[in-house]
PDB file of C-alpha atoms in Angstrom:
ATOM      1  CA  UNK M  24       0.000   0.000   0.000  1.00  0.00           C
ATOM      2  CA  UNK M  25       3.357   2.676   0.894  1.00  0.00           C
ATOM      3  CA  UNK M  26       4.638   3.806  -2.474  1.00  0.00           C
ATOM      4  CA  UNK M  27       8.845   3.973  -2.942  1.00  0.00           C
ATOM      5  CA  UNK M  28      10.108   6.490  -5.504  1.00  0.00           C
ATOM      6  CA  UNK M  29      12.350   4.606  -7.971  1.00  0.00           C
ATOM      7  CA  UNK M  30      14.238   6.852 -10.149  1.00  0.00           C
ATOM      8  CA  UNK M  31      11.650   9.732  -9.548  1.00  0.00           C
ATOM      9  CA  UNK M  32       8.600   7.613 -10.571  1.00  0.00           C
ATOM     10  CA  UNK M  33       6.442   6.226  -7.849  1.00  0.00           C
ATOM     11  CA  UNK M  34       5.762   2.607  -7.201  1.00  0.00           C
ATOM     12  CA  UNK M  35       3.325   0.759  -4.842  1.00  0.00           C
ATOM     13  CA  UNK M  36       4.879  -1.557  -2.518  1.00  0.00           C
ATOM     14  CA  UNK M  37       2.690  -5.135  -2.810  1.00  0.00           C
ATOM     15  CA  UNK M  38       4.886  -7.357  -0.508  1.00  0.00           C
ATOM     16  CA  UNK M  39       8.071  -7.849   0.832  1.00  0.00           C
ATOM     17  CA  UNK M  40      10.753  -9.810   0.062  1.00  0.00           C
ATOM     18  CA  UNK M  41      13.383 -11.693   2.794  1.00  0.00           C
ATOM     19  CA  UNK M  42      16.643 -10.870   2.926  1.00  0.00           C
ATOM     20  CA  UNK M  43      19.009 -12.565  -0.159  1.00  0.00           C
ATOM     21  CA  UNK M  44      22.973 -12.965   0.232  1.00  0.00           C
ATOM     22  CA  UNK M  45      24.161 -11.617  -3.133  1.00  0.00           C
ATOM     23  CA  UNK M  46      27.034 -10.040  -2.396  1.00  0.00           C
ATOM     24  CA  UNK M  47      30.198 -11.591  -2.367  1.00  0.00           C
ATOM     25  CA  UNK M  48      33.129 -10.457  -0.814  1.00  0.00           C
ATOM     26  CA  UNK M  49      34.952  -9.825   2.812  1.00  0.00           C
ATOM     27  CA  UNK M  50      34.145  -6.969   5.145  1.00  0.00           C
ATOM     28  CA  UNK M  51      31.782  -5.982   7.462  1.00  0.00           C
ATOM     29  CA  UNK M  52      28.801  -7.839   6.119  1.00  0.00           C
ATOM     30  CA  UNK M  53      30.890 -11.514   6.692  1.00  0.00           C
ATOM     31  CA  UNK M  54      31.903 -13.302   3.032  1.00  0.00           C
ATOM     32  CA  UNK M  55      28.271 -12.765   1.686  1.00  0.00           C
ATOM     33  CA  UNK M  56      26.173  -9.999   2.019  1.00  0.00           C
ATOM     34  CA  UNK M  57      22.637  -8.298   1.567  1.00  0.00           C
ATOM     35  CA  UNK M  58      22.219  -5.786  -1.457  1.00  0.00           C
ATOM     36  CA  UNK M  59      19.306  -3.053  -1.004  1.00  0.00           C
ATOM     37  CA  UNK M  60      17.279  -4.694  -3.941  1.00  0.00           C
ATOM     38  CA  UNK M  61      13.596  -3.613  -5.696  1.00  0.00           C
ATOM     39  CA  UNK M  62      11.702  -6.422  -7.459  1.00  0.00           C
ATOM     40  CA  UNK M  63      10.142  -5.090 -10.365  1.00  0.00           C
ATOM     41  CA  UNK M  64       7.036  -7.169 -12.326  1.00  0.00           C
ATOM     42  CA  UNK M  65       8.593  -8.566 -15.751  1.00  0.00           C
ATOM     43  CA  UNK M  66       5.168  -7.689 -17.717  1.00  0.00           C
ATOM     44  CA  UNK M  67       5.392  -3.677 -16.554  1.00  0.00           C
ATOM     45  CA  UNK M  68       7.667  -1.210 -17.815  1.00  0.00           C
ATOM     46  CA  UNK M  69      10.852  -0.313 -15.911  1.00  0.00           C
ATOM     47  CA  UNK M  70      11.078   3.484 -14.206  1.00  0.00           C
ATOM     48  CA  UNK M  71      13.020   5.889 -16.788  1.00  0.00           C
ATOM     49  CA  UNK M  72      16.634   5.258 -17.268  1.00  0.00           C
ATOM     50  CA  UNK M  73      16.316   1.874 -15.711  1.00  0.00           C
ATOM     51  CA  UNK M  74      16.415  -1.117 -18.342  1.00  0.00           C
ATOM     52  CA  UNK M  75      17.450  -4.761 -18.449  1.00  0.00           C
ATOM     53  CA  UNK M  76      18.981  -5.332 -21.201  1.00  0.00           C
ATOM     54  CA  UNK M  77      19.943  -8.532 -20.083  1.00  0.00           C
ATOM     55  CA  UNK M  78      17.641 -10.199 -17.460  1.00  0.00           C
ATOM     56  CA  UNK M  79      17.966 -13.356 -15.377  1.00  0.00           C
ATOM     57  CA  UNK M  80      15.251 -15.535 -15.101  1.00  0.00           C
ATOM     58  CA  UNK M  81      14.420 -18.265 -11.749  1.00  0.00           C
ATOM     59  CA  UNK M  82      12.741 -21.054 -12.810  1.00  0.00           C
ATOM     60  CA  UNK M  83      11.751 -23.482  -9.531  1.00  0.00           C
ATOM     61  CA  UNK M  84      11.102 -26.967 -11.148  1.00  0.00           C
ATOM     62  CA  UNK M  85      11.389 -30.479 -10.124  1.00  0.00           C
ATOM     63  CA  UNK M  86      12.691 -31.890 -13.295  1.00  0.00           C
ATOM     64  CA  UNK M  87      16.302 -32.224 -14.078  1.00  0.00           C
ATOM     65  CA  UNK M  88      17.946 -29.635 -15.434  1.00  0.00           C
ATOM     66  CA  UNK M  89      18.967 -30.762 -19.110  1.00  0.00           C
ATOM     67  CA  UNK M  90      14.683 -30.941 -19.775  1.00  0.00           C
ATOM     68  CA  UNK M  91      14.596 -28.154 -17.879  1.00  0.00           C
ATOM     69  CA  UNK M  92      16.673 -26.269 -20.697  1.00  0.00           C
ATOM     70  CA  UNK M  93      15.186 -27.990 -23.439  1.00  0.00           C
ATOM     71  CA  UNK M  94      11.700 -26.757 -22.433  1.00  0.00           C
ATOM     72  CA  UNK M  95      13.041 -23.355 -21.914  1.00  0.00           C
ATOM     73  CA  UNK M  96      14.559 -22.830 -24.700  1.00  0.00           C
ATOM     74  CA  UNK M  97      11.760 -24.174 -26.775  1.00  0.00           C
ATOM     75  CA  UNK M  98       9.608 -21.931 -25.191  1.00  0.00           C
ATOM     76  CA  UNK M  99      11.989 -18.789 -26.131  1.00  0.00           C
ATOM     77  CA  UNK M 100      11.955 -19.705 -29.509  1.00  0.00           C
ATOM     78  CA  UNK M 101       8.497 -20.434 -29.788  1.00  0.00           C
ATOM     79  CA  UNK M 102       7.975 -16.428 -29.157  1.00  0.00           C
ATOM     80  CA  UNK M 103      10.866 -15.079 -30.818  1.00  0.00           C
ATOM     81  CA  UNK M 104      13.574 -17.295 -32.608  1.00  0.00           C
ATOM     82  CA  UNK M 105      16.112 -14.034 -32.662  1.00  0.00           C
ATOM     83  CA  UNK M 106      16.252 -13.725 -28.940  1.00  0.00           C
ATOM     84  CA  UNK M 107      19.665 -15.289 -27.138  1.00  0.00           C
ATOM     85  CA  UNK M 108      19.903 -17.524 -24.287  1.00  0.00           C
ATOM     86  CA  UNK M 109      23.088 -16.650 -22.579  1.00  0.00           C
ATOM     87  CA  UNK M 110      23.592 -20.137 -20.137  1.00  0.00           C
ATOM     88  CA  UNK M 111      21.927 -21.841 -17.654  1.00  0.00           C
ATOM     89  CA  UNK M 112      23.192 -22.237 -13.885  1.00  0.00           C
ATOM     90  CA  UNK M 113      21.360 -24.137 -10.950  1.00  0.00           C
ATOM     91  CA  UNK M 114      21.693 -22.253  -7.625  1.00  0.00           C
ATOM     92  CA  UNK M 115      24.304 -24.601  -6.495  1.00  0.00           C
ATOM     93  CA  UNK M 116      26.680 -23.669  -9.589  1.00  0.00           C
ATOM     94  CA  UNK M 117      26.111 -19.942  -8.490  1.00  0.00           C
ATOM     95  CA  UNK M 118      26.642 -20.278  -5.138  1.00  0.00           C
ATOM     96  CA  UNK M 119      29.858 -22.092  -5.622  1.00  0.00           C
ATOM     97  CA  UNK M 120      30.992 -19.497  -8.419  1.00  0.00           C
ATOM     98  CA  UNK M 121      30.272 -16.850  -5.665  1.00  0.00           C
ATOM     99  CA  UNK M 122      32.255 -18.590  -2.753  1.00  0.00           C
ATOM    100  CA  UNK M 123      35.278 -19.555  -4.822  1.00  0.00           C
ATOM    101  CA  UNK M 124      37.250 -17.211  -3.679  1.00  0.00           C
ATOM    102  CA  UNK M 125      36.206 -16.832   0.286  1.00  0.00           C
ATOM    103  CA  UNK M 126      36.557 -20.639   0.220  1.00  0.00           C
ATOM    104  CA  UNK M 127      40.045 -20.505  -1.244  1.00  0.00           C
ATOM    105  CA  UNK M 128      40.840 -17.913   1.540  1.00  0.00           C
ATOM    106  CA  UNK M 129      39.232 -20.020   4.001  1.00  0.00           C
ATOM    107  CA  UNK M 130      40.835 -23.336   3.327  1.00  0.00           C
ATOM    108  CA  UNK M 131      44.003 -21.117   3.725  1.00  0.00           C
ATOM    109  CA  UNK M 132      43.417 -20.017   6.522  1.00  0.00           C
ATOM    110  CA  UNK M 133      42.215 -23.468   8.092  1.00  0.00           C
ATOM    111  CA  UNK M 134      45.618 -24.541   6.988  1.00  0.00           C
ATOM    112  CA  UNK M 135      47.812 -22.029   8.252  1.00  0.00           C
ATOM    113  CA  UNK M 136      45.424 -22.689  12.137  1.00  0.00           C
ATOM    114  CA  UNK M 137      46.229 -25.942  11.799  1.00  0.00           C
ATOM    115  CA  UNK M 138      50.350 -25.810  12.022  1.00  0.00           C
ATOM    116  CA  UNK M 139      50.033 -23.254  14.538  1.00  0.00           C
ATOM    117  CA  UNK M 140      47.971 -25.458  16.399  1.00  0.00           C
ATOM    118  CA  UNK M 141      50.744 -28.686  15.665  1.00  0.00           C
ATOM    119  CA  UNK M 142      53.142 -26.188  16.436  1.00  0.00           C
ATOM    120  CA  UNK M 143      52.163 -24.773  19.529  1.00  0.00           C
ATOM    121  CA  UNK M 144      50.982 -28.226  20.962  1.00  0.00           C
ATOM    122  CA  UNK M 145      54.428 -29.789  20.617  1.00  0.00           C
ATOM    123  CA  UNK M 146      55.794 -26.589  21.685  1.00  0.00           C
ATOM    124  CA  UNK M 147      53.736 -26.814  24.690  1.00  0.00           C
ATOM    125  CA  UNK M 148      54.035 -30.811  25.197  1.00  0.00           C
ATOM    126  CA  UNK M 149      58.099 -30.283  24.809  1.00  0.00           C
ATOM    127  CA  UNK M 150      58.335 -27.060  27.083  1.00  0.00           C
ATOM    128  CA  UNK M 151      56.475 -28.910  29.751  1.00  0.00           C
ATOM    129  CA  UNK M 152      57.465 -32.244  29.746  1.00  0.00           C
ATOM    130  CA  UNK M 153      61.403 -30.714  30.102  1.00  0.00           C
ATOM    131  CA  UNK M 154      60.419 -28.975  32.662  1.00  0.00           C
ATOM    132  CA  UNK M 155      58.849 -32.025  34.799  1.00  0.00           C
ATOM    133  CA  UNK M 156      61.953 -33.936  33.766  1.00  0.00           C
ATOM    134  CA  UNK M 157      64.392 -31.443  35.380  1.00  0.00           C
ATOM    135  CA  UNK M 158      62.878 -32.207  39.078  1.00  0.00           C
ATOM    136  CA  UNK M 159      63.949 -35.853  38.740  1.00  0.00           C
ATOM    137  CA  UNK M 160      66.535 -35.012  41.863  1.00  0.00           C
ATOM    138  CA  UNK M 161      64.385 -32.992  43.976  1.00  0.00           C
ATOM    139  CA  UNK M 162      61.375 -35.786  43.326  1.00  0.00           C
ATOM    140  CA  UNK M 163      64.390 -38.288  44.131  1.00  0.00           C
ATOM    141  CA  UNK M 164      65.052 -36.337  47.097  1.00  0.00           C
ATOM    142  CA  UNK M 165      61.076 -35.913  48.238  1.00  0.00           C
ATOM    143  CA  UNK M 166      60.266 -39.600  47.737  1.00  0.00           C
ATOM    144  CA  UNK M 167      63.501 -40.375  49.909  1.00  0.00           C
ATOM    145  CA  UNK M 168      62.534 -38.719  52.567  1.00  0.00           C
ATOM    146  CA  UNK M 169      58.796 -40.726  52.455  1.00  0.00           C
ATOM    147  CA  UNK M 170      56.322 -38.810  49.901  1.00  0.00           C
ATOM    148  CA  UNK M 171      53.975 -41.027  48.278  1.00  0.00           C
ATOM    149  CA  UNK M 172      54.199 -41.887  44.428  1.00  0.00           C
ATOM    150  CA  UNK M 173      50.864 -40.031  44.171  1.00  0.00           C
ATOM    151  CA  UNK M 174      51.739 -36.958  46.090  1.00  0.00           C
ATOM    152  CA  UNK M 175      54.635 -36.568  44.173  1.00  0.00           C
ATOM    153  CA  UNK M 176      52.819 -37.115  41.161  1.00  0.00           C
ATOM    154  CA  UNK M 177      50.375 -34.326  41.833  1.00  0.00           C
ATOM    155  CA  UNK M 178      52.796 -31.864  42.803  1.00  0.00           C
ATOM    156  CA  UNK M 179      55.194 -32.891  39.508  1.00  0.00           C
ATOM    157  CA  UNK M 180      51.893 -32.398  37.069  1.00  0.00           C
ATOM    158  CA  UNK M 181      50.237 -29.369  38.781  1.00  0.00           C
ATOM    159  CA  UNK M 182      53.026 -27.036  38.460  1.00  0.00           C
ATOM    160  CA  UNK M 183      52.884 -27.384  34.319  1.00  0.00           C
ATOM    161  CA  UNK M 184      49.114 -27.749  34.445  1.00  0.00           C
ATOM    162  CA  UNK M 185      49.373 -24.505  36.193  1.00  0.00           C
ATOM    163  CA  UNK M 186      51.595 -22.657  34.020  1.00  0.00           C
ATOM    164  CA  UNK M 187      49.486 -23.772  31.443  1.00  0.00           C
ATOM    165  CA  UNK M 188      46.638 -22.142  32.841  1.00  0.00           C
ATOM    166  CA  UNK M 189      48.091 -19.078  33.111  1.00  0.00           C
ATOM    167  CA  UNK M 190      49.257 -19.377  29.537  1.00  0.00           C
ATOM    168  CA  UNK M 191      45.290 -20.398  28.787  1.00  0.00           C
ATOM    169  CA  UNK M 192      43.730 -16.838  30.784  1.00  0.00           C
ATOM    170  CA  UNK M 193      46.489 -15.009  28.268  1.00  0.00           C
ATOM    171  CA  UNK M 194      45.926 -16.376  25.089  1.00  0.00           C
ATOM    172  CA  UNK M 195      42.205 -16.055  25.386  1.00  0.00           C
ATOM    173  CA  UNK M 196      42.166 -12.072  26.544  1.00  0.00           C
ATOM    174  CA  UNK M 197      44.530 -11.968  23.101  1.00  0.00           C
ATOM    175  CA  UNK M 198      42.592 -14.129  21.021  1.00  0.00           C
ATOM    176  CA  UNK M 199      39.256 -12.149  22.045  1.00  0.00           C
ATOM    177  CA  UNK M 200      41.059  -8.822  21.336  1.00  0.00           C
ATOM    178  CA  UNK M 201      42.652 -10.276  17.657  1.00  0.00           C
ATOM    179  CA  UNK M 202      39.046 -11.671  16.597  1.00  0.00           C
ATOM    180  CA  UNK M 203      37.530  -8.479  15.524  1.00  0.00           C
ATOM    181  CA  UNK M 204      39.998  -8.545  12.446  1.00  0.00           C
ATOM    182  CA  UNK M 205      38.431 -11.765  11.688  1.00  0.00           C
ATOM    183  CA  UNK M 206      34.736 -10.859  11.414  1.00  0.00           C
ATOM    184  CA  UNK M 207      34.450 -10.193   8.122  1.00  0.00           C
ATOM    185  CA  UNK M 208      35.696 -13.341   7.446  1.00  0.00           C
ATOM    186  CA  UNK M 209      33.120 -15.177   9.593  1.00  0.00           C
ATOM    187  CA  UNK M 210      29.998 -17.106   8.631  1.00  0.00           C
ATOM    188  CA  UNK M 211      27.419 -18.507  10.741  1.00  0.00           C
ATOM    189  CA  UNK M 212      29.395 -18.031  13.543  1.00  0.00           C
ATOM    190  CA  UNK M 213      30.544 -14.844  15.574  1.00  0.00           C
ATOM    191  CA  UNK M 214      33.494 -13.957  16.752  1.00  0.00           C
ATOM    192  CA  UNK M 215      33.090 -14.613  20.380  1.00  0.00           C
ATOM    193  CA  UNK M 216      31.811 -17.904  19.613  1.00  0.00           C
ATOM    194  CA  UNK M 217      31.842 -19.191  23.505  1.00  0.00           C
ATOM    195  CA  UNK M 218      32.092 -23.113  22.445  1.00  0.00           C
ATOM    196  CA  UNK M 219      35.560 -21.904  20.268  1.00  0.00           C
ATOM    197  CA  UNK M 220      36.980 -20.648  23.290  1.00  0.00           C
ATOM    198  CA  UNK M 221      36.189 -23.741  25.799  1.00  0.00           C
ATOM    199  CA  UNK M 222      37.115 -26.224  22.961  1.00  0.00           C
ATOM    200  CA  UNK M 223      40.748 -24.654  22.227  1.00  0.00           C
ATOM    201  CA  UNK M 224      41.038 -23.948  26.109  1.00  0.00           C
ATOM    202  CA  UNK M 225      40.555 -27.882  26.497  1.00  0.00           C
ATOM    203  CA  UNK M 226      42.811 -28.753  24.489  1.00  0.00           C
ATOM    204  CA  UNK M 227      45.515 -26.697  25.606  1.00  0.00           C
ATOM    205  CA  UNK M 228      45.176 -27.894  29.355  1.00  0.00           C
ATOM    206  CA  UNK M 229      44.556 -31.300  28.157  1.00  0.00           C
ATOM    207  CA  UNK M 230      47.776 -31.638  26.593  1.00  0.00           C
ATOM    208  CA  UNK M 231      49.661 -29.835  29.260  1.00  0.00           C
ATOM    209  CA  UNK M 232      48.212 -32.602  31.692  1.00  0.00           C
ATOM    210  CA  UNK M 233      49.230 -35.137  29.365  1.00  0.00           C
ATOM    211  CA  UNK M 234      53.061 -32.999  29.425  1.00  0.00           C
ATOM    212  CA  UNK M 235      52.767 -33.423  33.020  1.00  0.00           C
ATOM    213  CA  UNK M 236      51.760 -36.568  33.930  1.00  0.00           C
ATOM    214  CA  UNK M 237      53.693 -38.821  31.512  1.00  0.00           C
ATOM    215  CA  UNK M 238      57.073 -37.934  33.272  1.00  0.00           C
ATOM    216  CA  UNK M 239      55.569 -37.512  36.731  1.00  0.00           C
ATOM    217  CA  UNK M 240      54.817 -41.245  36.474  1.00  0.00           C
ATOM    218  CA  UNK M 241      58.200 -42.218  35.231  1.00  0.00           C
ATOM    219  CA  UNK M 242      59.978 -40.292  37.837  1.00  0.00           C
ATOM    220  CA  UNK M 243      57.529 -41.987  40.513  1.00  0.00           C
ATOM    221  CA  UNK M 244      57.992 -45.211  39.503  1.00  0.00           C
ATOM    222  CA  UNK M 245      62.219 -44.699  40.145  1.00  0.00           C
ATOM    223  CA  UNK M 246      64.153 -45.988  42.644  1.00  0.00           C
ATOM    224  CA  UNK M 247      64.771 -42.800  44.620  1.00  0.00           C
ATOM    225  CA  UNK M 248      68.552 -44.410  45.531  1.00  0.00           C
ATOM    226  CA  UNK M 249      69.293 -45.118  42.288  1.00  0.00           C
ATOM    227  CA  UNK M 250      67.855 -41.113  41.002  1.00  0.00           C
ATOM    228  CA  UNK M 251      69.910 -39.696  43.489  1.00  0.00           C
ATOM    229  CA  UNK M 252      73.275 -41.602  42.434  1.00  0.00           C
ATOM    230  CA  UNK M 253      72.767 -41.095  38.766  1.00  0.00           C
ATOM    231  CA  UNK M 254      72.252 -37.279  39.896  1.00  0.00           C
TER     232      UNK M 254
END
């Protein structure tokens, strides 16, 4: 019932639309974005100093495509034999024309995540594991003097498990102030994506308890006599 100047000629408004994810690209708007757009019926002229001089046509059908462009064409012909038909696409070809390049980038960047995530894993599982490694003497010394396997255990693992925490609280205040470079790259998910967060947190402190642990229980299961000699 509202009517929207076009060009300087009025047009009623009979419905709207949804929102459609034409535009292709990164920025703000993520790798696909919405277009301001005005549906115009086929069968009525355009506003002055608009034209299509080459217009798209969507066709829903249920049949495969090649009838689909048999029927179509025979139908173009059938009105006016001059008039071209420039291709035909299904919605799936488009979309995957449009993406090419964001899912290029992407795969790029999944790549590039994944060997700093190898990296800093070792990194981490190497860094640790040294460090727990080193205290062979004074968990020689400790178990001499009557700790329990366990107790020495726990205290070996919780001082990596704790530095790894530390190194967790860190990374995350980073990675939260690095994400907003990423948002434009980002679909379907945001950047503070709370389930990212816990899931790469996890994994950090799971494989600084694995660090830990793995030479805590060798060192436990010495002979404290014999550590201290070879020391």
């Amino acid at each position: 019932g509202s009517r929207l100047r076009i060009l300087g000629e009025a047009r009623e408004i009979v419905g709207i639309a949804g929102d459609v994810l034409q535009q292709a690209g990164w920025g703000s708007f993520g790798p696909m974005g919405r277009i301001p757009t005005v549906y115009i019926p086929a069968a009525q002229p355009g506003p002055a100093g608009l034209t299509a001089a080459s217009p798209s046509w969507i066709v829903r059908t249920s049949l495969p495509p090649a009838t689909l462009q048999k029927q179509i064409a025979a139908a173009v012909v059938s009105v006016d034999p001059s008039l071209p038909i420039a291709n035909f696409r299904s919605l799936d070809e488009i979309n995957v024309h449009s993406l090419a390049l964001q899912r290029f980038t992407a795969v790029l960047l999944e790549i590039a995540a994944g060997l700093c995530l190898l990296l800093s894993t070792a990194g981490t599982f190497a860094m640790i594991s040294n460090s727990v490694a080193e205290r062979t003497r004074e968990f020689g010394i400790r178990l001499a003097l009557g700790s329990t396997a366990g107790r020495a255990i726990r205290n070996c693992a919780m001082s990596g498990i704790v530095c790894a925490g530390a190194g967790v609280i860190i990374g995350l205040g980073l990675a939260r102030a690095g994400t907003r470079f990423l948002e434009g790259m980002l679909y379907g998910i945001t950047a503070y994506d709370p389930s990212t967060y816990i899931a790469a947190a996890a994994g950090v402190m799971a494989v600084a308890a694995l660090a830990s642990l793995v030479p805590a229980r060798r060192i436990a299961k010495l002979d404290p006599a014999q550590t201290l000699r070879h020391e």
